[in-house]
CSV table of C-alpha atoms and ligand atoms in Angstrom, one decimal:
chain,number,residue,atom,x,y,z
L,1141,UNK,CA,0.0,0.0,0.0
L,1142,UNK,CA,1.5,3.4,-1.1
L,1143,UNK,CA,1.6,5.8,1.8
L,1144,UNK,CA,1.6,9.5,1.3
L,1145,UNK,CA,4.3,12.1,3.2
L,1146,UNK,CA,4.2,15.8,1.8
L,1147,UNK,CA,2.7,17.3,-1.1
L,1148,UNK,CA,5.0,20.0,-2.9
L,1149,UNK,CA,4.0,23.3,-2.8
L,1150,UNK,CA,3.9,25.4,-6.6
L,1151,UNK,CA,5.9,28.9,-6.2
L,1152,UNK,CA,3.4,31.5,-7.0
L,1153,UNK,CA,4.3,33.3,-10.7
L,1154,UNK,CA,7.4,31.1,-11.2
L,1155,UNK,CA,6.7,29.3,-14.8
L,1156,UNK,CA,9.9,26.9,-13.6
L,1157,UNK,CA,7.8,25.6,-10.6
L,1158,UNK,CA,5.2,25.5,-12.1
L,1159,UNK,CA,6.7,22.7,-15.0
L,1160,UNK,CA,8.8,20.7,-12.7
L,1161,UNK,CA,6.8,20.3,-9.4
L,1162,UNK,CA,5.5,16.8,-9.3
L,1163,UNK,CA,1.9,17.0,-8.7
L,1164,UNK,CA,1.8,13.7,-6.6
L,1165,UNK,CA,2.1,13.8,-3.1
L,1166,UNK,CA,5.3,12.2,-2.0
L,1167,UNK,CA,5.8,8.6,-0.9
L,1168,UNK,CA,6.6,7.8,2.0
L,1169,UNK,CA,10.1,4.9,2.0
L,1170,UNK,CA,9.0,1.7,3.1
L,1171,UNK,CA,11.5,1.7,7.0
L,1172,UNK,CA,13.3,-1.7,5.9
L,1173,UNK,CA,14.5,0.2,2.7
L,1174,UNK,CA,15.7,3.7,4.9
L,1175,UNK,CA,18.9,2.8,5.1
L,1176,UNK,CA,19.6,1.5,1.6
L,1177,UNK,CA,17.8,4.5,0.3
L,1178,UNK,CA,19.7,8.1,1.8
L,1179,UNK,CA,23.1,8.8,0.3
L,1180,UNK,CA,26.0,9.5,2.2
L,1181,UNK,CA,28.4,11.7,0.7
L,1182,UNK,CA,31.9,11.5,1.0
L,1183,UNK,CA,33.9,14.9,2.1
L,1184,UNK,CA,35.2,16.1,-0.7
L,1185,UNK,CA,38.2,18.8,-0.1
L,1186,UNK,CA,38.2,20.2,-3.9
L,1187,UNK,CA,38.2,24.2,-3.1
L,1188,UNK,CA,41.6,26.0,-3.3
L,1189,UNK,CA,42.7,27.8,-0.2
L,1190,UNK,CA,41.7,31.7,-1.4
L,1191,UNK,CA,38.2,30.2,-2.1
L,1192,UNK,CA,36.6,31.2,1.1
L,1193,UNK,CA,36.9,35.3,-0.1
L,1194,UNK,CA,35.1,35.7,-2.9
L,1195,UNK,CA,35.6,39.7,-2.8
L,1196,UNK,CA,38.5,39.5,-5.3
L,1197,UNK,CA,38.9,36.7,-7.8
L,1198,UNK,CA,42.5,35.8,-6.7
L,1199,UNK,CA,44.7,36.7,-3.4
L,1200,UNK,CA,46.2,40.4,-4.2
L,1201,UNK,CA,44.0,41.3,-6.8
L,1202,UNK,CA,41.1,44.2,-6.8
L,1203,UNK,CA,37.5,43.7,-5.3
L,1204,UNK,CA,34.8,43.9,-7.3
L,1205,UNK,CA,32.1,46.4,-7.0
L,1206,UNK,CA,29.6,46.7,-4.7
L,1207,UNK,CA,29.9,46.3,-0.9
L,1208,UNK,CA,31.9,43.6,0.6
L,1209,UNK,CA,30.1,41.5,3.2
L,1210,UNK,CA,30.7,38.3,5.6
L,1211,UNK,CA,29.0,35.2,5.9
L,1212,UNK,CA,29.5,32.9,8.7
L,1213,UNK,CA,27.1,30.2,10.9
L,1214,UNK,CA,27.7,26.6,12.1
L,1215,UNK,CA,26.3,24.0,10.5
L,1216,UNK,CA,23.9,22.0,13.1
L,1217,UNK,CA,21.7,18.8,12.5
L,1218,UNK,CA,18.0,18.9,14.5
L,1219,UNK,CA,19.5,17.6,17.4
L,1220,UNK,CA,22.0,20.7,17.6
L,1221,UNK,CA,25.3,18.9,17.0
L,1222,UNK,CA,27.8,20.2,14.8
L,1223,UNK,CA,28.6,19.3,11.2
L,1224,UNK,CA,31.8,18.9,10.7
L,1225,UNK,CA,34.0,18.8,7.1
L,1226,UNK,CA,31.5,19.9,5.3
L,1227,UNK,CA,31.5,20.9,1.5
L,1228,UNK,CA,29.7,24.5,1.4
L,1229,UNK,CA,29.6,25.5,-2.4
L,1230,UNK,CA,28.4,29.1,-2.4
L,1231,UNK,CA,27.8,31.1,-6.0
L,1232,UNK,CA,25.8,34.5,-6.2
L,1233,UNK,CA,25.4,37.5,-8.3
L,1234,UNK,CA,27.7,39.9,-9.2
L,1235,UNK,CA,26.5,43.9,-7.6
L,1236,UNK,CA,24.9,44.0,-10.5
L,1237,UNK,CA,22.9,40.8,-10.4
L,1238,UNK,CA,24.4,39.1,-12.8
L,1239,UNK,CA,26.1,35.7,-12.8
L,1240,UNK,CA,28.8,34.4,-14.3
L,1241,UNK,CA,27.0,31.4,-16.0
L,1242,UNK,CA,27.1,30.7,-19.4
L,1243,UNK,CA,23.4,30.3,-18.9
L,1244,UNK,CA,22.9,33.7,-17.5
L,1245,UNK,CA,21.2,35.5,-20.6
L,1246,UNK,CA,20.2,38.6,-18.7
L,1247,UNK,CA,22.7,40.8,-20.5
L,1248,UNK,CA,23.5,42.3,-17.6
L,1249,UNK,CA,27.2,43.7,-16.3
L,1250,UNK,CA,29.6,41.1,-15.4
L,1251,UNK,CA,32.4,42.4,-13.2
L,1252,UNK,CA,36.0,41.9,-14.2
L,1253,UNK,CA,36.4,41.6,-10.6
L,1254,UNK,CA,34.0,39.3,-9.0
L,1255,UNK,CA,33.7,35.5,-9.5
L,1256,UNK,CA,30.8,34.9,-7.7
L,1257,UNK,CA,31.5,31.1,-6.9
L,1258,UNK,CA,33.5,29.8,-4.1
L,1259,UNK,CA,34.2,26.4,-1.5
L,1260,UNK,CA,34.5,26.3,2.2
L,1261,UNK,CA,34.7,23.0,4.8
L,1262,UNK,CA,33.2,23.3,7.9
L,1263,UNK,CA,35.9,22.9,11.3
L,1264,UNK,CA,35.2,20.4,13.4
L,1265,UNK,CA,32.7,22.9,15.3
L,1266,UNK,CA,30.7,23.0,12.4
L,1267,UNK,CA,31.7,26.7,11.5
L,1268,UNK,CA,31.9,28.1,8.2
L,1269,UNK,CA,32.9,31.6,6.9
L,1270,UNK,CA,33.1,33.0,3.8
L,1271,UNK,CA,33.4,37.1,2.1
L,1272,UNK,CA,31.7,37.7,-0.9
L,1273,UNK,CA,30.0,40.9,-2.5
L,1274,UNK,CA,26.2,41.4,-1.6
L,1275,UNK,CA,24.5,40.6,-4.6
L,1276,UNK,CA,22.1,42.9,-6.8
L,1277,UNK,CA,18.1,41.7,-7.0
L,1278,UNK,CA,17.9,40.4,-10.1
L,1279,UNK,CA,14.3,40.7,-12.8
L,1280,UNK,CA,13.6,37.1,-13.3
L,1281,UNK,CA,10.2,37.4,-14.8
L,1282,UNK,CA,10.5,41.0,-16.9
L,1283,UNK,CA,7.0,40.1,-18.8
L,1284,UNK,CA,5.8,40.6,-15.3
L,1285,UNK,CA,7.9,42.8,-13.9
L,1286,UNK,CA,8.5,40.3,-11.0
L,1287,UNK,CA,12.2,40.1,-9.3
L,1288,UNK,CA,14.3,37.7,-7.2
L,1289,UNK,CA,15.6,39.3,-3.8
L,1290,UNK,CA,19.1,39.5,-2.8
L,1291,UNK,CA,20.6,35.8,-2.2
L,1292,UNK,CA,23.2,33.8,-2.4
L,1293,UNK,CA,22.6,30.3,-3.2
L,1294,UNK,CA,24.3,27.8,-0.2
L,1295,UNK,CA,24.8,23.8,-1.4
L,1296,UNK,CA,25.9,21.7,1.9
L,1297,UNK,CA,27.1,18.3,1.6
L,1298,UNK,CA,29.0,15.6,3.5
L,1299,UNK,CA,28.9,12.6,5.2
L,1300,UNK,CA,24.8,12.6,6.1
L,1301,UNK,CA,24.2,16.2,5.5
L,1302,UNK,CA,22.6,17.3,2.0
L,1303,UNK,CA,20.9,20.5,1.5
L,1304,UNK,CA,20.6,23.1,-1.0
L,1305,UNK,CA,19.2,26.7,0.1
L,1306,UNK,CA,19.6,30.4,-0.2
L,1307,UNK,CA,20.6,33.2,2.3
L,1308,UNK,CA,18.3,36.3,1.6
L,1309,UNK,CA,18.9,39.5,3.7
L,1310,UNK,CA,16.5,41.2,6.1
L,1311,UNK,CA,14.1,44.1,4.8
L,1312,UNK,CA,14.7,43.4,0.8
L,1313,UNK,CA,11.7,44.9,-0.9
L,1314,UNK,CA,11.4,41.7,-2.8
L,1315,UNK,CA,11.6,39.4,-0.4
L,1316,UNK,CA,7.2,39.6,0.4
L,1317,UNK,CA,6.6,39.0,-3.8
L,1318,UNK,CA,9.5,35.9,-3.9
L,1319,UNK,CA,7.9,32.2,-5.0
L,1320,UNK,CA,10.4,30.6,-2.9
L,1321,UNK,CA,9.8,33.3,0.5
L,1322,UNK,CA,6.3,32.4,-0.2
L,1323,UNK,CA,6.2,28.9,-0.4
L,1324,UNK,CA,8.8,29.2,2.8
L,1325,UNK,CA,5.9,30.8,4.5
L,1326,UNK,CA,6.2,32.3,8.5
L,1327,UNK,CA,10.0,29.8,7.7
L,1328,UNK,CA,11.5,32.4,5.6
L,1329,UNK,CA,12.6,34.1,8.9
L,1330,UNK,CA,15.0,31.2,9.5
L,1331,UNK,CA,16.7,31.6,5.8
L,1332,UNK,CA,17.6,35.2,6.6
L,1333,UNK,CA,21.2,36.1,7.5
L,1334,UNK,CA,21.1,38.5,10.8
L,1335,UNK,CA,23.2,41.4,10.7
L,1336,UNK,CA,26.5,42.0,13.0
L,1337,UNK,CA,29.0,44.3,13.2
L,1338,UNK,CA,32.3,43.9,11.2
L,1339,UNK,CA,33.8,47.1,12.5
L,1340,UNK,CA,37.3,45.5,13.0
L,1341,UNK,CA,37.3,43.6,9.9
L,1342,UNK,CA,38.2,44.1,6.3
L,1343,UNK,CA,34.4,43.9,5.1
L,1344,UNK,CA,31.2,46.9,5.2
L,1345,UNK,CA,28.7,43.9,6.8
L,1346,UNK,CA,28.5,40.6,8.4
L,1347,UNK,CA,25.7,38.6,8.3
L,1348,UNK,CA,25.4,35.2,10.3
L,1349,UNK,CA,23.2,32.1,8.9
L,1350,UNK,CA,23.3,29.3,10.7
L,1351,UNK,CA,22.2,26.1,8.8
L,1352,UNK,CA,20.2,23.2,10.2
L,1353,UNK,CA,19.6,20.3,8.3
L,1354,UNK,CA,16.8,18.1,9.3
L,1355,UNK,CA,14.8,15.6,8.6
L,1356,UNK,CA,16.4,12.3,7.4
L,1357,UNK,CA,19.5,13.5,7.9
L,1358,UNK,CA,19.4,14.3,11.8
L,1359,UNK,CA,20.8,11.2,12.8
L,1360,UNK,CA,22.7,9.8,10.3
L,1361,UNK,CA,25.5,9.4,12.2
L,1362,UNK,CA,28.6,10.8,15.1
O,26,UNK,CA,15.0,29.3,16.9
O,27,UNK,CA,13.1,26.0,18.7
O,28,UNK,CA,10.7,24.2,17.4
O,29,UNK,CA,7.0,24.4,19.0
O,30,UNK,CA,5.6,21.1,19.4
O,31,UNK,CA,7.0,20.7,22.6
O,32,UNK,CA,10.0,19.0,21.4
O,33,UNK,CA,13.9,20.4,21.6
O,34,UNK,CA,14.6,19.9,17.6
O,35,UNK,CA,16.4,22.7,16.1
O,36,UNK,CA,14.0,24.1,13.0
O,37,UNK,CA,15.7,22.8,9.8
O,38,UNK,CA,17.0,25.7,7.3
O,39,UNK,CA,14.1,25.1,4.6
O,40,UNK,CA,15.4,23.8,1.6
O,41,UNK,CA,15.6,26.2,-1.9
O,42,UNK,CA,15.7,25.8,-5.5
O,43,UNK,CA,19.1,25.7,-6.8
O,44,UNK,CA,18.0,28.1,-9.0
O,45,UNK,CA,19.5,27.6,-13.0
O,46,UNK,CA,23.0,28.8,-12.5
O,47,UNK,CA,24.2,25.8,-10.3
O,48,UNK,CA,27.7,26.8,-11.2
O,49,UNK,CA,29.5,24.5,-14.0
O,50,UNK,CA,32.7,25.6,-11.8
O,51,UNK,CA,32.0,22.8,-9.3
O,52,UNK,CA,31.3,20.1,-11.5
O,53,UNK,CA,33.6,17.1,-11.2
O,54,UNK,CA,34.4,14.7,-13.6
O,55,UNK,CA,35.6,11.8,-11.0
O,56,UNK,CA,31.8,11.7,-10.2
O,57,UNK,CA,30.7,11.5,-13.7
O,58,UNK,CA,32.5,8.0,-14.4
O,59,UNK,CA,32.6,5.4,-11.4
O,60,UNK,CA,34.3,3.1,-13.0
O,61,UNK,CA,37.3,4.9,-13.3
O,62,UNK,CA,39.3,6.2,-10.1
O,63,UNK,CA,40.5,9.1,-11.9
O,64,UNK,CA,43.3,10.7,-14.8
O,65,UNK,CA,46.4,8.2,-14.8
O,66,UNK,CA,45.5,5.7,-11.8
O,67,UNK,CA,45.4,1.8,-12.1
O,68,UNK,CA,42.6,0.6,-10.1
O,69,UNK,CA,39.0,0.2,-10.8
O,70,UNK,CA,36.2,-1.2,-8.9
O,71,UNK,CA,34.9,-4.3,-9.2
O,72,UNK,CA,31.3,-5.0,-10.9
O,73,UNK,CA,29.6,-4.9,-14.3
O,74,UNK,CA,30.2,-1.8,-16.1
O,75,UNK,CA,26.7,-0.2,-16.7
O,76,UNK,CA,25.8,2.9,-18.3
O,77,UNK,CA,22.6,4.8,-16.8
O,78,UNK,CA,20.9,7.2,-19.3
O,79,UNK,CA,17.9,8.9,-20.4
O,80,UNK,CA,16.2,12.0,-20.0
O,81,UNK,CA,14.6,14.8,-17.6
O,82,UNK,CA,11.5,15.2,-18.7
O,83,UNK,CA,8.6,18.3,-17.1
O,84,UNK,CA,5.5,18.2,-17.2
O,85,UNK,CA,4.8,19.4,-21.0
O,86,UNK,CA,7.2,16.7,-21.9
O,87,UNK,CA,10.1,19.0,-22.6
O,88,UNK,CA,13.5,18.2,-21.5
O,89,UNK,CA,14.5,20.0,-18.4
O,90,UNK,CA,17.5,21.9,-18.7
O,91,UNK,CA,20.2,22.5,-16.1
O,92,UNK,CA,19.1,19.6,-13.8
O,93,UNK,CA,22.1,18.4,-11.5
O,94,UNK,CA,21.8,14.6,-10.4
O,95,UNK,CA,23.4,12.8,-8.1
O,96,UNK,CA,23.3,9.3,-7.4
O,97,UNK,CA,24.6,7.0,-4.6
O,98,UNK,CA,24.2,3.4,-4.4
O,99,UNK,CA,26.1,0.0,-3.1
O,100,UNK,CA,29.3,-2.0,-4.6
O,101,UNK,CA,28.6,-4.8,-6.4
O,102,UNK,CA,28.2,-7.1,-4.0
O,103,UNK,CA,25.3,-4.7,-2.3
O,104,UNK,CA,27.3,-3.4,0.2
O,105,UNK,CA,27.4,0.3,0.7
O,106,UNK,CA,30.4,2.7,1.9
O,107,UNK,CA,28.3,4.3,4.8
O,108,UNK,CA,29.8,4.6,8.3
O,109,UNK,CA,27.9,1.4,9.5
O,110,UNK,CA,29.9,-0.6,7.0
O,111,UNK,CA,33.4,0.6,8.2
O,112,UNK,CA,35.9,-2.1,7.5
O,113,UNK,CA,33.7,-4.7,6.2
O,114,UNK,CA,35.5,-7.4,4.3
O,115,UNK,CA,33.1,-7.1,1.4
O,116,UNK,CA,33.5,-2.6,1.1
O,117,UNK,CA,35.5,-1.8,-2.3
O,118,UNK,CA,38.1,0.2,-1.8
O,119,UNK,CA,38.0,1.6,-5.6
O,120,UNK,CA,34.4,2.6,-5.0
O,121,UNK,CA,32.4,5.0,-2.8
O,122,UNK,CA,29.1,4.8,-4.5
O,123,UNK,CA,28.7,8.6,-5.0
O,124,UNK,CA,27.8,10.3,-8.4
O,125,UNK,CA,27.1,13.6,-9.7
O,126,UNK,CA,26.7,15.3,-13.0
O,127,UNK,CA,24.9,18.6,-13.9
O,128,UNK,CA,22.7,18.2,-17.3
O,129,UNK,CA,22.4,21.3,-19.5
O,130,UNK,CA,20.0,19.6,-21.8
O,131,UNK,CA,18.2,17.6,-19.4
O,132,UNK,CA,19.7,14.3,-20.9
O,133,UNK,CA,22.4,12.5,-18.6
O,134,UNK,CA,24.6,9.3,-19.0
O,135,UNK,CA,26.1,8.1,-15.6
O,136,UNK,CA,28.8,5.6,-15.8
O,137,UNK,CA,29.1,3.5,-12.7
O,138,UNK,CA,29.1,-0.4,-12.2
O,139,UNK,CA,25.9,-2.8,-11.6
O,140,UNK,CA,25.2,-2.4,-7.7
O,141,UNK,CA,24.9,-6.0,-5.8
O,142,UNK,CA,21.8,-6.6,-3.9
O,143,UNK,CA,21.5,-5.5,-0.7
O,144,UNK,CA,19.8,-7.2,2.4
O,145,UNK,CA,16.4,-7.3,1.5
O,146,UNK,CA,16.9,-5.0,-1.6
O,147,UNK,CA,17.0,-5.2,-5.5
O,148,UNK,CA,19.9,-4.0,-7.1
O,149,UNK,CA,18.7,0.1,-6.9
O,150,UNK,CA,20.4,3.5,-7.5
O,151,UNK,CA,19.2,6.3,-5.4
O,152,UNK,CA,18.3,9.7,-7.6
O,153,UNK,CA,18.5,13.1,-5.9
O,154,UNK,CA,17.4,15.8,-8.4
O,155,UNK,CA,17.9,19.8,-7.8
O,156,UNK,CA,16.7,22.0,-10.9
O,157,UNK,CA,15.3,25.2,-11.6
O,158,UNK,CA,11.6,25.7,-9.7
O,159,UNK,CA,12.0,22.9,-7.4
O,160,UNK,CA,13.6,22.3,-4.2
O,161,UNK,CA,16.0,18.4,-3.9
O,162,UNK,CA,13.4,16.0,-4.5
O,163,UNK,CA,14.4,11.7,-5.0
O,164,UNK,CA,13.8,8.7,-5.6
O,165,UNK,CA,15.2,5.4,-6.8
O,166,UNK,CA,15.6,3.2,-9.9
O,167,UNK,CA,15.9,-0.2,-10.3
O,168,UNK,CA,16.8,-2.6,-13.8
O,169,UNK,CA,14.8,-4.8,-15.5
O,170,UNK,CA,15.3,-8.3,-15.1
O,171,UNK,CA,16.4,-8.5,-11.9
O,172,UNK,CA,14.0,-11.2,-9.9
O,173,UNK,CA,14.6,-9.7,-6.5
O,174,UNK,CA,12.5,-6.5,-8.2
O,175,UNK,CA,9.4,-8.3,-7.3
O,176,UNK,CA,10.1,-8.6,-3.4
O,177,UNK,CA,12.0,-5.3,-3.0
O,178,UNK,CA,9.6,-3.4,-0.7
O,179,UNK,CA,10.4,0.0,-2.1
O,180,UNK,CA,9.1,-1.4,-5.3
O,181,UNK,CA,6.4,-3.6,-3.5
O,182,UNK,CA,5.1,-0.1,-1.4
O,183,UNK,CA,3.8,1.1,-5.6
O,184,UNK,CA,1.4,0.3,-8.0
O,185,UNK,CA,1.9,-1.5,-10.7
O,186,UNK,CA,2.2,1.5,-13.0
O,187,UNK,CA,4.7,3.3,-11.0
O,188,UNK,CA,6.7,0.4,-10.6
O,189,UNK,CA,7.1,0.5,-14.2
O,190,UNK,CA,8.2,4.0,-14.1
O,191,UNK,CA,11.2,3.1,-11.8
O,192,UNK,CA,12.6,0.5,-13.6
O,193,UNK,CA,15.3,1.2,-16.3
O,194,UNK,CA,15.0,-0.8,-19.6
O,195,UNK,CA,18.2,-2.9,-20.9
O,196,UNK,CA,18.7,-1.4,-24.0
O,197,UNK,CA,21.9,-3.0,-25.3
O,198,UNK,CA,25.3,-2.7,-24.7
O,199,UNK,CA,28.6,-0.5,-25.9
O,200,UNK,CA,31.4,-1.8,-27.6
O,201,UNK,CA,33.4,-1.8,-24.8
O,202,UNK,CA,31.2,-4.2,-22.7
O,203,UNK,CA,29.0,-1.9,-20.8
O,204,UNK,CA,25.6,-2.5,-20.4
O,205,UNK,CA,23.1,0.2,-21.0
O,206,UNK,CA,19.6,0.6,-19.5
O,207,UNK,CA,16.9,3.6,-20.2
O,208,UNK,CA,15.1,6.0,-17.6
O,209,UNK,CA,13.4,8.9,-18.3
O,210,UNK,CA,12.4,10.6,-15.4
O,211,UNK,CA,9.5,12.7,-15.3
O,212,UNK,CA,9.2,15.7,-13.2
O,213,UNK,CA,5.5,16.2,-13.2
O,214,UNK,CA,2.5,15.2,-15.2
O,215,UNK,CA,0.5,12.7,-16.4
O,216,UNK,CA,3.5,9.9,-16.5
O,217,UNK,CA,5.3,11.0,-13.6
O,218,UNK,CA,7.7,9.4,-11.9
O,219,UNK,CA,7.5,8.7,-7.9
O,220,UNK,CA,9.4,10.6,-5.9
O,221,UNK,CA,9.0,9.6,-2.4
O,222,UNK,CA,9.5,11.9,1.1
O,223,UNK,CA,12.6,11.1,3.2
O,224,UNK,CA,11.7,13.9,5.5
O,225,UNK,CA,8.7,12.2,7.3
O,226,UNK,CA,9.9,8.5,6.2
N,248,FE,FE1,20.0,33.0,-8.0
């Protein structure tokens, strides 16, 4: 007998969702096959060691425009223990909200100076930290004149932890009208990063984000 | 930052579409091709050599572009390199199960080896899917032929039409030996495939 979990929600005014979202609810894995079903990732140390500042595109070269900002949190299953060696793959827009994707038909300015893609592990506290330059709001529908907030797109893997989300920042005008913010419902709170002060640092703003990843993954393992 | 319910769980960060521009950057090409260890090194794991391939299909039928897979699944003789298995006699050392590939076209072709059957399961690939408009969703495929198919309970827990849409077709093999089977996986729609919750599981 099938057995039903959660039924995927459609992000309002986003033609993507709208193709790709299976309509079915989702089935629930029969508990002898658990185990043999969730991956576990191996920790994979492919980032070079300037990747965590993604300000400049290599050490001793010039920033790229816009405001230079820090991102750091620990990485926590539900149970509150730390991840550690994590793979955090980070990419976002350029100041000017363009990414450099070959995919990224916006025509807008790409930055001589900016990268926009970067690699960090998590220490065996399950901290992370990273620079990079806040990005600009991008149009994503212009037929409807409907944009995508400030955010910068987080993938997390390693050993039981998978999870792909976005940082957005507090106050963004966009953030009410955004599919994903409003699929995220009263939970959008928690994918906000909450400002600090970086007056002794190198950078205009810091922003923390801690990351929980839950569900099937709480347990896994250490 | 708690959770209501009364219970002491930490909220999980919600998941988020990986948007298009999943960047190329990070691809991998040691996770593309599991039956080879990497540029220049003699070693390979053990197990038929199978090629998995087909297409991402939404719900008009049109191929999904940008989709980035990843698959994860047991040696061939079932047994999988999680932390329960930690120096069992019968892990691989040339193999850790672990795939990924990002599709521009929404066709993919993932070269890995036959998995073995493990405890009570038929030979199976998991499938995690991130794309454009949707947040990680999975689920897993299995290959015709395979008797233990009808007792495996993931297949068992489906009706007869979805078990059909898990299981890959044998459709030949290359010159150099590897056998090829044929899934097209379908986002949403009339045909689609299951993809099952592993939140509330
Ligand atoms: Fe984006």
């Amino acid at each position: 007998m099938t057995q039903f979990g959660r039924q995927l929600g459609i992000g309002p005014t986003d033609n993507t969702s709208d193709q790709r979202t299976p309509r079915k609810p989702l089935r629930l894995i029969p508990s002898v096959a658990r185990e043999s079903f969730v991956p576990v990732v191996p920790a994979r140390y492919v980032m070079r060691t300037h990747e965590w500042d993604m300000t400049r595109i290599a050490p001793g070269r010039p920033r790229g425009d816009g405001t230079p900002i820090e991102v750091k949190g620990t990485l926590r299953n539900e149970n509150g223990t730390p991840i550690r060696d994590a793979l955090i793959e980070i990419w976002n827009a350029n100041h000017h909200g363009r990414y450099r994707h070959v995919e990224d038909a916006s025509g807008l300015q790409l930055d001589e100076n900016f990268f926009g893609m970067g690699r960090v592990v998590t220490d065996e506290d399950g901290n992370y930290c990273f620079w990079t330059i806040s990005p600009g709001a991008y149009l994503a529908r212009p037929d409807i004149g409907r944009w995508r907030p400030k955010h910068i797109h987080l993938s997390v893997s390693g050993g039981s932890a998978r999870l792909i989300t976005q940082m957005y920042f507090p106050d963004e005008p966009n953030n009410a009208s955004d599919p994903m913010a409003i699929l995220m419902g009263d939970g959008f709170e928690n994918n906000i990063g909450k400002p600090y002060e970086t007056s002794d640092l190198d950078v205009d703003e810091g922003y923390r984000f801690d990351i929980v990843v839950g569900g099937r993954n709480a347990t896994f393992f250490e | 930052m708690t959770q209501d319910n009364g219970s002491n769980l930490l909220k999980a960060t919600n998941e988020d579409t990986s948007g298009p521009f999943f960047p190329i950057y990070f691809q991998d090409e040691s996770l593309e091709d599991l039956t080879v260890l990497g540029p220049g090194i003699v070693g390979a794991p053990s197990g038929q050599h199978i090629i998995l391939c087909g297409r991402v299909l939404d719900r008009h039928g049109n191929l999904a572009n940008g989709v980035l897979m990843e698959f994860w699944q047991a040696n061939a003789k079932g047994i999988y390199n999680s932390p329960d298995n930690l120096g069992h006699p019968d892990l691989d050392p040339w193999f850790n199960g672990y795939g990924r590939l990002r599709s521009a076209s929404g066709e993919y072709k993932f070269c890995t080896i036959m998995p073995g059957a493990s405890d009570n399961r038929a030979p199976n690939i998991t499938i995690t899917l991130f794309s454009d408009g949707i947040s990680r969703i999975v689920t897993q495929v299995f290959f015709e032929g395979h008797k233990a198919n009808e007792t495996d309970p993931v297949l068992k827990s489906l009706g007869t039409d979805d078990q059909a849409r898990l299981i890959a077709r044998h459709g030949g093999h290359t010159d150099g030996g590897a056998e090829i089977y044929l899934l097209d996986i379908v986002m949403a729609g009339a045909n689609e495939t299951p993809f099952f919750d592993d939140f509330e599981s």
